[in-house]
Each structure stands twice: as structure tokens, then as C-alpha cells.
Amino acid sequence: PLSLKGFSFPCFFLGAGFMLVETKAITELALYFGSTWIVTSVVIAAILVMAFLANLLVYKIGTPHTIITYGLLFISLLCGLLFTFINTENIPLVLNKFLMTFVMSFPIFFSGFAFSNELNKSSSITVAFSSNIIGAMIGGLLEYNSMYFGFRSLYIFALFMYIFAFLSSLIFSKK
């Protein structure tokens, strides 16, 4: 990716999108699990499992093409957004909790592919990680918009961050 004076735009936007998806998962799953420490544990465990699986697949088969990766990421975000509108009261509680956790953390799986792809293209891992952390901080600031627009808006903000990551990856790709 583009590294102007030590900055990667795709990694920056991936970090912002990740933080928004993580916050959305914590707030949405708080409705299902109730307790703050349980929610945090479940979300972080689900995110770590998704990140591990993404890295394992990248290690075994390589990174998919950028268009495929981001396409699946966009679909998973839209599915997560649509799932918040579905009435799941008739689903057994245990299945509902598992399904909600999976749907809320599934975009992390595809963003893991995208980040691995950007790391692979990066001339400096330090630049990629530092840009990603700065993006996560900006994503943390964008989270406050949920107080005005609602928590569902976090997926919309994340979708825009991932669109910017995709476009900057295509525009500034070296490989």
C-alpha cells in the first residue's frame, strides 16, 4: 500500500472499520448476554477466533484477491446490519446467542484477510501496524456518533471505512 512518509491508507481505514465493528458487537451482544464482563469476554474471544481462522487460512491457502476479500467483507457487514432488524425471539436462547455472536464477529474474519493482504503488500510492517492503530483511534472517535445516530449506524460507518480501505488499496497498490 501507499507509504507516504510512513503511512498506509488501507491499513488506516481497516483499523477504523475494525474498531467500529468491535464496538457494534459489544453493544449488540450486551442485549443477549447482559453482563459487561461476559459480553467483553465473548466478543474478544470471538474476534480472536475469527482473526486466528483468517490468519490460518491465509497461511494455508494464501490471501484471496482484494476484490473477493472486500466483497465478502461488505456482504458480511450488510448481513450483520440486516440481522439487527430480524426478530429472533422464537429462536432458542442458546442458539440465538451463538448465532448473534457469529454474525456480529464474522466481518472480522474477512477484515483479517484484508489486513493480511495489506501486510503482504506493505513495504514496512511498522508502517502498516502504526497506520492501523491510528485508524483504530479514529474509529474510536467515530463510535461517539452512535449516541446521535444509534448503534446500527456503526455498521454504516464501518462500511464506509472499509470502502475507503478498498479504494485506497486499489489506488495505491504496489503489487
Short mmCIF file of C-alpha atoms in Angstrom, two decimals:
data_model
loop_
_atom_site.label_atom_id
_atom_site.label_comp_id
_atom_site.label_asym_id
_atom_site.label_seq_id
_atom_site.Cartn_x
_atom_site.Cartn_y
_atom_site.Cartn_z
CA PRO A 1 0.00 0.00 0.00
CA LEU A 2 0.91 3.63 -0.24
CA SER A 3 3.58 4.57 2.25
CA LEU A 4 3.97 8.32 2.08
CA LYS A 5 6.27 9.37 4.89
CA GLY A 6 5.38 6.25 6.84
CA PHE A 7 1.61 5.98 6.36
CA SER A 8 -0.66 3.30 4.85
CA PHE A 9 -4.16 4.47 3.93
CA PRO A 10 -5.66 0.98 3.54
CA CYS A 11 -4.38 -0.10 6.96
CA PHE A 12 -5.62 3.15 8.49
CA PHE A 13 -9.17 2.62 7.21
CA LEU A 14 -9.08 -1.07 8.16
CA GLY A 15 -8.23 -0.07 11.74
CA ALA A 16 -11.10 2.43 11.88
CA GLY A 17 -13.56 -0.11 10.48
CA PHE A 18 -12.38 -2.78 12.89
CA MET A 19 -12.95 -0.56 15.92
CA LEU A 20 -16.47 0.28 14.74
CA VAL A 21 -17.36 -3.39 14.17
CA GLU A 22 -15.93 -4.36 17.55
CA THR A 23 -17.96 -1.68 19.32
CA LYS A 24 -21.08 -2.73 17.44
CA ALA A 25 -20.52 -6.32 18.51
CA ILE A 26 -20.08 -5.37 22.17
CA THR A 27 -23.19 -3.18 22.26
CA GLU A 28 -25.39 -5.61 20.34
CA LEU A 29 -24.28 -8.65 22.33
CA ALA A 30 -24.87 -6.79 25.59
CA LEU A 31 -28.57 -7.27 24.82
CA TYR A 32 -28.10 -11.05 24.70
CA PHE A 33 -25.54 -11.71 27.43
CA GLY A 34 -26.38 -8.92 29.84
CA SER A 35 -23.20 -8.66 31.89
CA THR A 36 -20.41 -6.33 30.80
CA TRP A 37 -17.55 -8.66 31.62
CA ILE A 38 -19.26 -11.61 29.93
CA VAL A 39 -20.00 -9.55 26.82
CA THR A 40 -16.45 -8.27 26.63
CA SER A 41 -15.07 -11.80 27.10
CA VAL A 42 -17.36 -13.29 24.46
CA VAL A 43 -16.69 -10.54 21.92
CA ILE A 44 -12.94 -10.56 22.38
CA ALA A 45 -12.88 -14.38 22.22
CA ALA A 46 -14.99 -14.35 19.05
CA ILE A 47 -12.76 -11.69 17.48
CA LEU A 48 -9.62 -13.64 18.37
CA VAL A 49 -11.10 -16.84 16.93
CA MET A 50 -12.08 -15.06 13.70
CA ALA A 51 -8.64 -13.42 13.43
CA PHE A 52 -6.95 -16.77 14.09
CA LEU A 53 -9.05 -18.55 11.46
CA ALA A 54 -8.38 -15.81 8.91
CA ASN A 55 -4.64 -16.00 9.56
CA LEU A 56 -4.71 -19.80 9.44
CA LEU A 57 -6.43 -19.75 6.06
CA VAL A 58 -4.04 -17.11 4.75
CA TYR A 59 -1.13 -19.28 5.90
CA LYS A 60 -2.59 -22.43 4.30
CA ILE A 61 -4.03 -21.08 1.03
CA GLY A 62 -2.76 -17.51 0.73
CA THR A 63 -4.71 -14.29 0.55
CA PRO A 64 -7.70 -14.14 -1.78
CA HIS A 65 -7.87 -11.41 -4.39
CA THR A 66 -8.60 -7.94 -2.99
CA ILE A 67 -11.98 -7.68 -4.75
CA ILE A 68 -13.13 -11.04 -3.37
CA THR A 69 -11.94 -10.23 0.14
CA TYR A 70 -13.64 -6.85 0.30
CA GLY A 71 -16.76 -8.15 -1.44
CA LEU A 72 -17.19 -10.80 1.23
CA LEU A 73 -16.43 -8.22 3.92
CA PHE A 74 -19.15 -5.92 2.57
CA ILE A 75 -21.64 -8.80 2.39
CA SER A 76 -20.88 -9.84 5.99
CA LEU A 77 -21.36 -6.25 7.19
CA LEU A 78 -24.68 -5.95 5.38
CA CYS A 79 -25.80 -9.31 6.80
CA GLY A 80 -24.90 -8.11 10.29
CA LEU A 81 -26.82 -4.90 9.76
CA LEU A 82 -29.87 -6.73 8.40
CA PHE A 83 -29.72 -9.26 11.23
CA THR A 84 -30.28 -6.48 13.77
CA PHE A 85 -33.71 -5.87 12.19
CA ILE A 86 -34.81 -9.52 12.47
CA ASN A 87 -36.94 -10.62 15.40
CA THR A 88 -35.05 -13.56 16.92
CA GLU A 89 -37.32 -14.18 19.91
CA ASN A 90 -38.55 -17.52 18.52
CA ILE A 91 -35.04 -18.95 18.23
CA PRO A 92 -33.87 -20.95 21.28
CA LEU A 93 -31.78 -18.75 23.57
CA VAL A 94 -28.51 -20.71 23.30
CA LEU A 95 -28.73 -20.87 19.52
CA ASN A 96 -29.68 -17.20 19.40
CA LYS A 97 -26.61 -16.23 21.45
CA PHE A 98 -24.30 -18.32 19.28
CA LEU A 99 -25.84 -17.00 16.06
CA MET A 100 -25.66 -13.39 17.21
CA THR A 101 -22.03 -13.76 18.29
CA PHE A 102 -21.13 -15.34 14.94
CA VAL A 103 -22.96 -12.72 12.84
CA MET A 104 -21.54 -9.80 14.83
CA SER A 105 -17.94 -11.04 14.65
CA PHE A 106 -17.94 -12.51 11.12
CA PRO A 107 -16.83 -9.25 9.43
CA ILE A 108 -13.63 -9.53 11.48
CA PHE A 109 -12.85 -12.76 9.62
CA PHE A 110 -12.84 -11.00 6.25
CA SER A 111 -11.14 -7.87 7.56
CA GLY A 112 -8.40 -10.24 8.76
CA PHE A 113 -7.97 -11.36 5.14
CA ALA A 114 -7.87 -7.74 4.01
CA PHE A 115 -5.30 -6.78 6.64
CA SER A 116 -3.13 -9.80 5.79
CA ASN A 117 -3.30 -8.77 2.15
CA GLU A 118 -2.20 -5.23 3.04
CA LEU A 119 0.63 -6.56 5.21
CA ASN A 120 1.75 -8.71 2.31
CA LYS A 121 1.81 -5.67 0.00
CA SER A 122 3.40 -3.36 2.57
CA SER A 123 7.00 -2.31 2.26
CA SER A 124 7.13 -1.82 6.04
CA ILE A 125 5.20 -3.80 8.64
CA THR A 126 5.83 -1.00 11.13
CA VAL A 127 4.09 1.48 8.83
CA ALA A 128 1.16 -0.89 8.32
CA PHE A 129 0.67 -1.53 12.05
CA SER A 130 1.11 2.09 13.10
CA SER A 131 -1.35 3.28 10.44
CA ASN A 132 -3.78 0.60 11.60
CA ILE A 133 -3.53 1.73 15.23
CA ILE A 134 -4.09 5.38 14.28
CA GLY A 135 -7.14 4.25 12.29
CA ALA A 136 -8.44 2.33 15.31
CA MET A 137 -8.16 5.51 17.38
CA ILE A 138 -10.16 7.43 14.75
CA GLY A 139 -12.69 4.59 14.72
CA GLY A 140 -12.94 5.01 18.48
CA LEU A 141 -13.78 8.67 17.98
CA LEU A 142 -16.36 7.81 15.32
CA GLU A 143 -18.08 5.49 17.82
CA TYR A 144 -19.50 8.55 19.57
CA ASN A 145 -21.73 9.15 16.54
CA SER A 146 -23.79 6.20 17.74
CA MET A 147 -25.15 8.39 20.52
CA TYR A 148 -26.84 10.55 17.92
CA PHE A 149 -27.47 8.13 15.04
CA GLY A 150 -27.94 4.88 17.03
CA PHE A 151 -25.82 1.77 17.32
CA ARG A 152 -26.90 0.40 13.94
CA SER A 153 -25.12 3.36 12.38
CA LEU A 154 -21.79 1.87 13.46
CA TYR A 155 -22.10 -0.71 10.69
CA ILE A 156 -22.79 2.04 8.18
CA PHE A 157 -19.74 3.99 9.37
CA ALA A 158 -17.70 0.77 9.28
CA LEU A 159 -18.95 0.05 5.77
CA PHE A 160 -17.69 3.46 4.63
CA MET A 161 -14.31 2.89 6.34
CA TYR A 162 -13.96 -0.46 4.58
CA ILE A 163 -14.99 1.10 1.25
CA PHE A 164 -12.25 3.71 1.73
CA ALA A 165 -9.81 0.90 2.62
CA PHE A 166 -10.78 -0.99 -0.53
CA LEU A 167 -10.48 2.06 -2.79
CA SER A 168 -7.15 3.11 -1.30
CA SER A 169 -5.88 -0.45 -1.65
CA LEU A 170 -6.76 -0.46 -5.33
CA ILE A 171 -5.42 3.04 -5.95
CA PHE A 172 -2.16 2.73 -4.05
CA SER A 173 -1.38 -0.96 -4.60
CA LYS A 174 2.25 -1.72 -5.36
CA LYS A 175 1.92 -5.40 -6.18
#
